Coordinates of N, CA, C and O and ligand atoms in Angstrom, one line a residue:
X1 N -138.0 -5.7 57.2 CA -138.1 -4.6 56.2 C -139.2 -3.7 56.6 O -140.2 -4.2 57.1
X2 N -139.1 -2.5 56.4 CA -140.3 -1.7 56.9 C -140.9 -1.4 55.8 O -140.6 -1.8 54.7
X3 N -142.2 -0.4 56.2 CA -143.3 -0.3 55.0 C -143.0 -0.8 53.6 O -141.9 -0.4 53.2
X4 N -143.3 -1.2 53.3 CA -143.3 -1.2 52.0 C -143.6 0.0 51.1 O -144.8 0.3 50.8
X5 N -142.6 0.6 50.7 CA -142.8 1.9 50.0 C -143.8 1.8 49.0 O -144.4 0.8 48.6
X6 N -143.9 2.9 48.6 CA -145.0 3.1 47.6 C -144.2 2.8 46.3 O -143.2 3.3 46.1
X7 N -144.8 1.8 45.4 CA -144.3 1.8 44.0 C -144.2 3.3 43.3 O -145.2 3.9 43.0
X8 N -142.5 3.8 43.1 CA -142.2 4.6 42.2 C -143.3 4.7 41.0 O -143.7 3.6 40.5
X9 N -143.8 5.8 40.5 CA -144.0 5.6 39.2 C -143.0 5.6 38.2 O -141.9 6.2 38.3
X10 N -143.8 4.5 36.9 CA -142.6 4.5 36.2 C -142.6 5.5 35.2 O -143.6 6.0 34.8
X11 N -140.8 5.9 34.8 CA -140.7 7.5 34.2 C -141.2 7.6 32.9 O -140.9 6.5 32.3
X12 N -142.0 8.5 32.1 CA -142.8 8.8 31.7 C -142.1 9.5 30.5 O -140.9 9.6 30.7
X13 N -142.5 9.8 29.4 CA -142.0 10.3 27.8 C -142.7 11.1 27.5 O -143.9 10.8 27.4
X14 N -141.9 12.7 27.2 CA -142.4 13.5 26.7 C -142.0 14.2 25.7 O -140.8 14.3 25.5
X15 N -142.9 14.8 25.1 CA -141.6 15.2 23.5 C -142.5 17.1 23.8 O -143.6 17.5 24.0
X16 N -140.9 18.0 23.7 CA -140.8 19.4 23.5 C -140.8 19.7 22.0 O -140.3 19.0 21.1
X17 N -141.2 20.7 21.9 CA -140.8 21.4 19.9 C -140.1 22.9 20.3 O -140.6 23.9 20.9
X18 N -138.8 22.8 19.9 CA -138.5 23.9 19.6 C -138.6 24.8 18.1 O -137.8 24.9 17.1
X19 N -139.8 25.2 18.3 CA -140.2 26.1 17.5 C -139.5 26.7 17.0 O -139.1 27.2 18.0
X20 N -138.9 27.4 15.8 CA -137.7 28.2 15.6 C -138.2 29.1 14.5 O -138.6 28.5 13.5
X21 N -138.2 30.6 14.5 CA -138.9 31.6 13.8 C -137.3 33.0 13.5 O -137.0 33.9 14.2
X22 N -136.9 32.6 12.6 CA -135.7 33.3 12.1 C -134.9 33.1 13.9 O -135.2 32.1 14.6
X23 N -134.1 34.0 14.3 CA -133.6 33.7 15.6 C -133.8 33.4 17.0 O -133.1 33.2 18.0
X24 N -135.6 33.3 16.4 CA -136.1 33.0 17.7 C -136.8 31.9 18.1 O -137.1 31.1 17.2
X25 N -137.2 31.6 19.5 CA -137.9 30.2 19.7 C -139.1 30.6 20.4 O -139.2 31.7 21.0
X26 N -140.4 29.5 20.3 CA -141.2 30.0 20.8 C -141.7 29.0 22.5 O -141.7 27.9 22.9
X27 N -141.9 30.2 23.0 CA -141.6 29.7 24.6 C -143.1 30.5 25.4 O -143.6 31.6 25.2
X28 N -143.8 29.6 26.4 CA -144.9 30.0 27.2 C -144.5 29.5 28.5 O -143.9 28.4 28.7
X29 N -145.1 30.7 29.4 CA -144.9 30.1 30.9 C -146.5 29.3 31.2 O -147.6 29.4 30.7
X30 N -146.0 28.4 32.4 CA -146.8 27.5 32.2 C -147.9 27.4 33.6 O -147.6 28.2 34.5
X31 N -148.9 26.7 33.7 CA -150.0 27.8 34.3 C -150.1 26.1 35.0 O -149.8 26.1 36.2
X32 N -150.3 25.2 34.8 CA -150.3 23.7 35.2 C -149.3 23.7 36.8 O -148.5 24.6 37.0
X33 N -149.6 22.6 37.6 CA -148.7 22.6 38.7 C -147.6 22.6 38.5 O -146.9 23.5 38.9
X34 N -146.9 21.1 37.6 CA -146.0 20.5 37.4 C -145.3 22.0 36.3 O -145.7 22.4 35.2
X35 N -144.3 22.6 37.2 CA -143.9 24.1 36.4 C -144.0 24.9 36.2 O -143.6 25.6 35.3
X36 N -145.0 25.3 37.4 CA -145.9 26.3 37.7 C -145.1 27.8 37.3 O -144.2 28.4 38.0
X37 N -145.4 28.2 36.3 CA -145.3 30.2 36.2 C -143.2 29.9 35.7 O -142.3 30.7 36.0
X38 N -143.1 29.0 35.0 CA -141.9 28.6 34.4 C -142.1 28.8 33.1 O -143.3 29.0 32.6
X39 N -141.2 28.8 32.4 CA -141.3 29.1 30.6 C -141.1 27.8 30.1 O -140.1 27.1 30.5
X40 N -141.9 27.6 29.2 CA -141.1 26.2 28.4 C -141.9 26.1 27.0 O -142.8 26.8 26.6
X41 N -141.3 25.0 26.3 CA -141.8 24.9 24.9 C -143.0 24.2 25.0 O -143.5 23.8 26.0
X42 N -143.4 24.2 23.9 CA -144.8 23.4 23.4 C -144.6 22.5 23.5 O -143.4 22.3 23.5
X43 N -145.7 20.9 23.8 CA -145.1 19.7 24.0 C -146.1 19.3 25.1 O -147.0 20.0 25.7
X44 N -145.7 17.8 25.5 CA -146.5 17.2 26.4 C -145.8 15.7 25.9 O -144.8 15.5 25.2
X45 N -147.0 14.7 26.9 CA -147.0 13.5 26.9 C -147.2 12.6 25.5 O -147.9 12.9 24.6
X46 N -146.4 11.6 25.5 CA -146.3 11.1 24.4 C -147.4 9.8 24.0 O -147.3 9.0 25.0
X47 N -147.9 9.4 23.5 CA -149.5 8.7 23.6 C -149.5 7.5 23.3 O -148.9 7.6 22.2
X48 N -149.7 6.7 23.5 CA -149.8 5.5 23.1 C -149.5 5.5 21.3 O -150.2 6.3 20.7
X49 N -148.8 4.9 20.7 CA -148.3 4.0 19.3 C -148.2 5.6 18.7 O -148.6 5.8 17.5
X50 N -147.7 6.6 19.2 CA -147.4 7.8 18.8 C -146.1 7.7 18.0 O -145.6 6.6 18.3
X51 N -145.5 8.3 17.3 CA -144.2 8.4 16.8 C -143.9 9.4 17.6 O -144.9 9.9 18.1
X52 N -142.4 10.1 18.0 CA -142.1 11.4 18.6 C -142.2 12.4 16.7 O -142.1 13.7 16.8
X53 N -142.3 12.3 16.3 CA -142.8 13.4 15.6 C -144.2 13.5 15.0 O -144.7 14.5 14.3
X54 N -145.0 12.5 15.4 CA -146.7 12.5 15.7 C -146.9 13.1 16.8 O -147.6 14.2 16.7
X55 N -146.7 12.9 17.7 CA -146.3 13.8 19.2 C -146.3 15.3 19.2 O -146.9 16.2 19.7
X56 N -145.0 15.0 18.4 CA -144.9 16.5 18.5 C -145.8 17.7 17.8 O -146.0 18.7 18.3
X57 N -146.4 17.4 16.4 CA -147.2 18.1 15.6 C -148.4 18.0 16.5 O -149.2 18.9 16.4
X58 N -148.7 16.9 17.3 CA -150.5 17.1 17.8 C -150.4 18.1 19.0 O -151.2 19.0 19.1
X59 N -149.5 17.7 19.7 CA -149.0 18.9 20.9 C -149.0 20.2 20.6 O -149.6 21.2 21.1
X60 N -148.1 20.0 19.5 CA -148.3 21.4 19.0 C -149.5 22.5 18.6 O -149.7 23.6 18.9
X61 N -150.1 21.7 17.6 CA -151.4 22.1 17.3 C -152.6 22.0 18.7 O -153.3 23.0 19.0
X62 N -152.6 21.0 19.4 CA -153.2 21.6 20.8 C -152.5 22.3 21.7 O -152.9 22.3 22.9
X63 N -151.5 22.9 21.5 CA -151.1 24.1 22.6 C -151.2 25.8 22.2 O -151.4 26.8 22.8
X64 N -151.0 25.4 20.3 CA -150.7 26.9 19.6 C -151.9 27.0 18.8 O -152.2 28.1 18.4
X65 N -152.7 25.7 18.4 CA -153.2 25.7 17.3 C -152.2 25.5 15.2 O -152.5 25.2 14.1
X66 N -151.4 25.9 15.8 CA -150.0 25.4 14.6 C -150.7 24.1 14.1 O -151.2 23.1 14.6
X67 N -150.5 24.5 12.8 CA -150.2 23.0 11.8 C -149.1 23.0 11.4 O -148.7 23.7 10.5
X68 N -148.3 22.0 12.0 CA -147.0 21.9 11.5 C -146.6 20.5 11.1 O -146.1 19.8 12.1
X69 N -146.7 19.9 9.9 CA -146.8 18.7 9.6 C -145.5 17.4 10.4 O -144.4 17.5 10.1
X70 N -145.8 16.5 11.0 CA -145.0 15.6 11.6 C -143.5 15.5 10.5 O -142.3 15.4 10.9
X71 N -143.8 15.6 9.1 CA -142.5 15.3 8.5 C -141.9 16.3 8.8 O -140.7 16.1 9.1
X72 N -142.2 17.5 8.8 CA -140.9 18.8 9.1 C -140.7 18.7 10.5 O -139.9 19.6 10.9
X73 N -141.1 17.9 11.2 CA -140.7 17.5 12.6 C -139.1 16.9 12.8 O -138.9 15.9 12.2
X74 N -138.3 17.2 13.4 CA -136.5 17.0 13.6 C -136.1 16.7 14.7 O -135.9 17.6 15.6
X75 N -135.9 15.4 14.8 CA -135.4 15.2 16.5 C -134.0 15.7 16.4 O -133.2 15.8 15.4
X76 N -133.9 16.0 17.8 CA -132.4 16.8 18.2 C -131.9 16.3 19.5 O -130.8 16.7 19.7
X77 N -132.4 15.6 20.5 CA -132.2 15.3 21.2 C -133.1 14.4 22.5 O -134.3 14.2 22.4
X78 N -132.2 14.0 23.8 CA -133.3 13.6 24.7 C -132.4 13.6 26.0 O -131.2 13.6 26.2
X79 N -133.7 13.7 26.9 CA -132.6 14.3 28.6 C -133.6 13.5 29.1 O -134.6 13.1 28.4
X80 N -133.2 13.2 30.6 CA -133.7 12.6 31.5 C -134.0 13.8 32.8 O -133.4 14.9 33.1
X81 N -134.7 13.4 33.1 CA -135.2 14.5 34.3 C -136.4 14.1 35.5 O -137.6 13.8 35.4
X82 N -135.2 14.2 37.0 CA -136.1 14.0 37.9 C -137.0 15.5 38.2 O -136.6 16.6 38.1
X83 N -138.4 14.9 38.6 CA -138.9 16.2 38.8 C -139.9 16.1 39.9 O -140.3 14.9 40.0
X84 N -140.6 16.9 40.8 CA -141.6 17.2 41.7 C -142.6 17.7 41.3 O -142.8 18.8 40.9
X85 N -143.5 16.6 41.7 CA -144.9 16.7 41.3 C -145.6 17.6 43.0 O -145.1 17.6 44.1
X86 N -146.7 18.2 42.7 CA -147.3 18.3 44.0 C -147.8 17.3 45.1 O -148.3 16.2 45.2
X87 N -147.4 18.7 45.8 CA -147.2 17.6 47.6 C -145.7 16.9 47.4 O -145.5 15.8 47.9
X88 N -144.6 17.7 46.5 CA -143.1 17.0 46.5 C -142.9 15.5 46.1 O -141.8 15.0 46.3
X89 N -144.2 14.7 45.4 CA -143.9 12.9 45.1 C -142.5 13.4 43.7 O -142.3 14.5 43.2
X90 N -142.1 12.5 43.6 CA -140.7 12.5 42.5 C -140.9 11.9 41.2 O -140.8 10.6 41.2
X91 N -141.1 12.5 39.8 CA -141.4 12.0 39.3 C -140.4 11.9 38.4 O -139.5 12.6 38.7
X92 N -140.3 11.1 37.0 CA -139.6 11.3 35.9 C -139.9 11.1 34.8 O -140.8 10.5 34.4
X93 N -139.0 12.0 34.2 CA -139.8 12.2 32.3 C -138.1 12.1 31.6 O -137.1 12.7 31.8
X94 N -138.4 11.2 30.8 CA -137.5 11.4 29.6 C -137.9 12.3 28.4 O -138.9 12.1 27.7
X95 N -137.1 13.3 28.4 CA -137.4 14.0 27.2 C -137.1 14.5 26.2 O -136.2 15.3 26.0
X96 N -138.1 14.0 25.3 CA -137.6 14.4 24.0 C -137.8 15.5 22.9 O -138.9 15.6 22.3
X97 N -136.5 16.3 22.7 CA -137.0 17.8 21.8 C -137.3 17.4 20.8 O -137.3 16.2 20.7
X98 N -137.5 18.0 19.8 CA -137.8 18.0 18.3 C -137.4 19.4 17.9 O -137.3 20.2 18.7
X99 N -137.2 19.7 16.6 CA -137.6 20.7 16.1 C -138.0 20.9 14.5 O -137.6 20.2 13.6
X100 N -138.9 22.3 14.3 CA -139.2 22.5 13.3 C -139.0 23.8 13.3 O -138.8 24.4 14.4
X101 N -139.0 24.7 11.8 CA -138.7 25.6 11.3 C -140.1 26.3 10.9 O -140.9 25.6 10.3
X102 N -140.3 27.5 11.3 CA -141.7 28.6 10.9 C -141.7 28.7 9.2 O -140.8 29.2 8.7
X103 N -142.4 28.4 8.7 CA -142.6 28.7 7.3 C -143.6 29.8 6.9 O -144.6 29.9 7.4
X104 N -143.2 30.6 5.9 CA -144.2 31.6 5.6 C -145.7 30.8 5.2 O -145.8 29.8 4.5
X105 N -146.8 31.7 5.8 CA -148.1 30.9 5.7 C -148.2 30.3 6.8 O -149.3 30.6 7.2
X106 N -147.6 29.5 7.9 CA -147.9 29.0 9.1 C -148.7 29.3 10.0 O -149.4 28.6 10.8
X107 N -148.5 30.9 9.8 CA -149.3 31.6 10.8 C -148.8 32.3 12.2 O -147.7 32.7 12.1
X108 N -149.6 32.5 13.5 CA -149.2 32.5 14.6 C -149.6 32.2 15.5 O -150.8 32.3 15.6
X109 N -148.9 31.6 16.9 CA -149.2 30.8 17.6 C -150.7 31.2 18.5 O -150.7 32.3 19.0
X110 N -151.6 30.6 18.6 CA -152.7 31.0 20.0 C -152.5 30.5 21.0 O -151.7 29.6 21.0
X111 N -153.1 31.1 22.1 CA -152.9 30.5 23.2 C -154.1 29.4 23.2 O -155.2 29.9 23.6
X112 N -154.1 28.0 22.9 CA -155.5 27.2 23.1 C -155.5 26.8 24.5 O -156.6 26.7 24.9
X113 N -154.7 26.5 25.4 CA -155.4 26.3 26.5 C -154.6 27.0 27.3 O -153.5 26.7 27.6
X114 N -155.4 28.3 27.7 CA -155.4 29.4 28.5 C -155.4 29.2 30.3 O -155.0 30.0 31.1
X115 N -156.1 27.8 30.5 CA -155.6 26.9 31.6 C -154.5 26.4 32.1 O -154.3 26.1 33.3
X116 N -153.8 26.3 31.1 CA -152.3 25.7 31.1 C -151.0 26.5 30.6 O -149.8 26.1 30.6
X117 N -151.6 27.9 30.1 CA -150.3 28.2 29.8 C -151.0 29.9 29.1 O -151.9 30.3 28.3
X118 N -149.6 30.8 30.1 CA -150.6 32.2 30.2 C -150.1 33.0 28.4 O -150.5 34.0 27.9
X119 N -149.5 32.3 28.0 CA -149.7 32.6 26.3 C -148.3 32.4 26.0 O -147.5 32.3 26.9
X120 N -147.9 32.4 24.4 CA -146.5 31.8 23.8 C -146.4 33.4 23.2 O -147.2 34.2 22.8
X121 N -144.9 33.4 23.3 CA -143.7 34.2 22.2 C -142.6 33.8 22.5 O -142.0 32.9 23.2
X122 N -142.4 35.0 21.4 CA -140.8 34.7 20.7 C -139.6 35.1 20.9 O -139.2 36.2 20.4
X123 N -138.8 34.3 21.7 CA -137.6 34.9 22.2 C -136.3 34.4 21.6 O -136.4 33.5 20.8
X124 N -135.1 34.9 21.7 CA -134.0 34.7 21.5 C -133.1 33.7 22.0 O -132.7 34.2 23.1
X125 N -132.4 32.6 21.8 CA -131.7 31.9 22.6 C -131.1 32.4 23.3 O -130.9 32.0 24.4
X126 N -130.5 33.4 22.7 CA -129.3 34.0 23.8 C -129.8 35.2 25.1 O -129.0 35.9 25.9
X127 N -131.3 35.3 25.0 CA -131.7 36.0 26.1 C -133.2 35.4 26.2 O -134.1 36.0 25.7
X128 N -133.4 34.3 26.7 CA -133.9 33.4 27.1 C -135.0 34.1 28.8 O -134.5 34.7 29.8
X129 N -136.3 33.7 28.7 CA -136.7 34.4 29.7 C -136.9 33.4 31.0 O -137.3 32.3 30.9
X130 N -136.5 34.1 32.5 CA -136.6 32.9 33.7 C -137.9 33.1 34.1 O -138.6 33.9 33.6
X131 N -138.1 32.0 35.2 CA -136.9 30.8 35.1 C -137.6 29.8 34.3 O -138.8 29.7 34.2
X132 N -136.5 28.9 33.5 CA -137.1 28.2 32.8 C -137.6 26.9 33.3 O -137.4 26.6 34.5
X133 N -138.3 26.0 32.4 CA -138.9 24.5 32.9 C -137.8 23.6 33.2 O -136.9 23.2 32.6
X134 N -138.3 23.2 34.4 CA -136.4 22.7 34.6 C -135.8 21.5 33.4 O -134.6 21.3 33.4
X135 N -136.2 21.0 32.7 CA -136.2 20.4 31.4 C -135.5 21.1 30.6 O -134.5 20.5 30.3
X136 N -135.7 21.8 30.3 CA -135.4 22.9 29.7 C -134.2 23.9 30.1 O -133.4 24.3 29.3
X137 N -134.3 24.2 31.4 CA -133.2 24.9 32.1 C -131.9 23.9 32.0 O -130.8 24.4 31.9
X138 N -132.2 22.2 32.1 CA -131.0 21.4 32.3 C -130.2 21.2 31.3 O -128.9 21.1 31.4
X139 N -131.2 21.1 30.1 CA -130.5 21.2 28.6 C -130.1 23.0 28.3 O -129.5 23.1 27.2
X140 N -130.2 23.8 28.7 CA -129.3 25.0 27.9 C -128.2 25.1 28.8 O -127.1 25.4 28.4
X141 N -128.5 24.6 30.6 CA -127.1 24.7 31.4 C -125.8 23.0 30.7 O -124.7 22.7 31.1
X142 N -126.6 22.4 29.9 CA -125.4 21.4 29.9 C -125.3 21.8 28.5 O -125.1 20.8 27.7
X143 N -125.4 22.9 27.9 CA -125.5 23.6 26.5 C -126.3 23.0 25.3 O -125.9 23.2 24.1
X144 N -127.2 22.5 25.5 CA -128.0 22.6 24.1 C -128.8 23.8 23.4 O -129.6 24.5 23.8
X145 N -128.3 23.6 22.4 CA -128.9 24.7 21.8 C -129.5 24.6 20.1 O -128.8 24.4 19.2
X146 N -131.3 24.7 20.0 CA -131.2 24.5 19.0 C -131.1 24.6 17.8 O -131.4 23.8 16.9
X147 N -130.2 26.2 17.7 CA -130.0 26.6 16.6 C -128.8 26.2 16.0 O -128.4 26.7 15.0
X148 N -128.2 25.5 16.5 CA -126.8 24.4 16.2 C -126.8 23.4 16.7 O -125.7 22.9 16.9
X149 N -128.2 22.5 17.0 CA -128.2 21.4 17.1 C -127.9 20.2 15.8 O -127.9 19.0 16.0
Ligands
IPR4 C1 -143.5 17.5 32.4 C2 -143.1 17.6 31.0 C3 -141.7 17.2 30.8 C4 -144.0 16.7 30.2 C5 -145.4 16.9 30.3 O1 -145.7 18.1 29.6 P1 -147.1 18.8 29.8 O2 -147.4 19.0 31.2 O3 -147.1 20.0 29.0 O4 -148.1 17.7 29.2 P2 -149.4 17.8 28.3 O5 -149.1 18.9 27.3 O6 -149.5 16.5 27.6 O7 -150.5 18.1 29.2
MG5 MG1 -150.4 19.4 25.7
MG6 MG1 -147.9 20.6 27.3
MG7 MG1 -150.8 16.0 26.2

């Protein structure tokens, strides 16, 4: 048998929020390697003894500053996705959306880490800005969508 490959890492869980503000969703391109100058939702890694809708409200509030309470949090779905990390290694993330609805008073999104993401707005499902996070691009090409999820 030759080398002994490098142990795969094992695929990884991440929860998205589709933010939803009357027709629109809120979407930032992303400044990090993994999706470099791609658009995608708020969200990240899922943390040890997290719930996916604890997940999603702390993500949220550390990417927008949003307080959006875990209970108005709404799973809608989950994809699997291989992806390339830098220097091309292969990684995977199971992913999971959520969504929540803008309430008056909420506010509006900030950009908190300006490192990772060159700021959020609000677009339209049906004109959606490229290219998206392939996550993201895989679920609207196999049609999801969350305004009729
Ligand atoms: C790659 C993606 C599906 C999951 C990780 O998202 P992310 O890079 O935004 O992660 P963090 O917000 O947790 O840094
Ligand atoms: Mg994050
Ligand atoms: Mg993130
Ligand atoms: Mg995180």
């Amino acid at each position: 048998m030759g080398n002994q490959t490098e142990a795969a890492a094992a695929p990884t869980v991440a929860v998205g929020v589709c933010l939803l503000k009357g027709k629109k969703v809120l979407l930032g391109r992303r400044r990090c390697s993994l999706g470099y100058s791609t658009f995608s939702l708020p969200g990240g890694h899922l943390e040890l003894g997290e719930s996916f809708e604890e997940c999603a409200a702390r993500e949220l509030k550390e990417e927008t500053g949003l307080d959006i309470d875990k209970k108005r949090m709404e799973f809608l779905t989950a994809t699997t996705n291989k992806l390339l990390l830098e220097g091309g290694k292969p990684c995977q993330y199971a992913s999971v959306c959520m969504r929540a609805v803008m309430e008056h008073g909420d506010g509006e999104p900030q950009n908190v880490e300006p490192e990772l993401c060159d700021g959020w707005d609000w677009y339209e499902w049906d004109n959606l800005p490229k290219p998206l996070f392939r996550p993201l691009h895989n679920a609207v090409r196999a049609g999801f969508n969350p305004f009729y999820a």
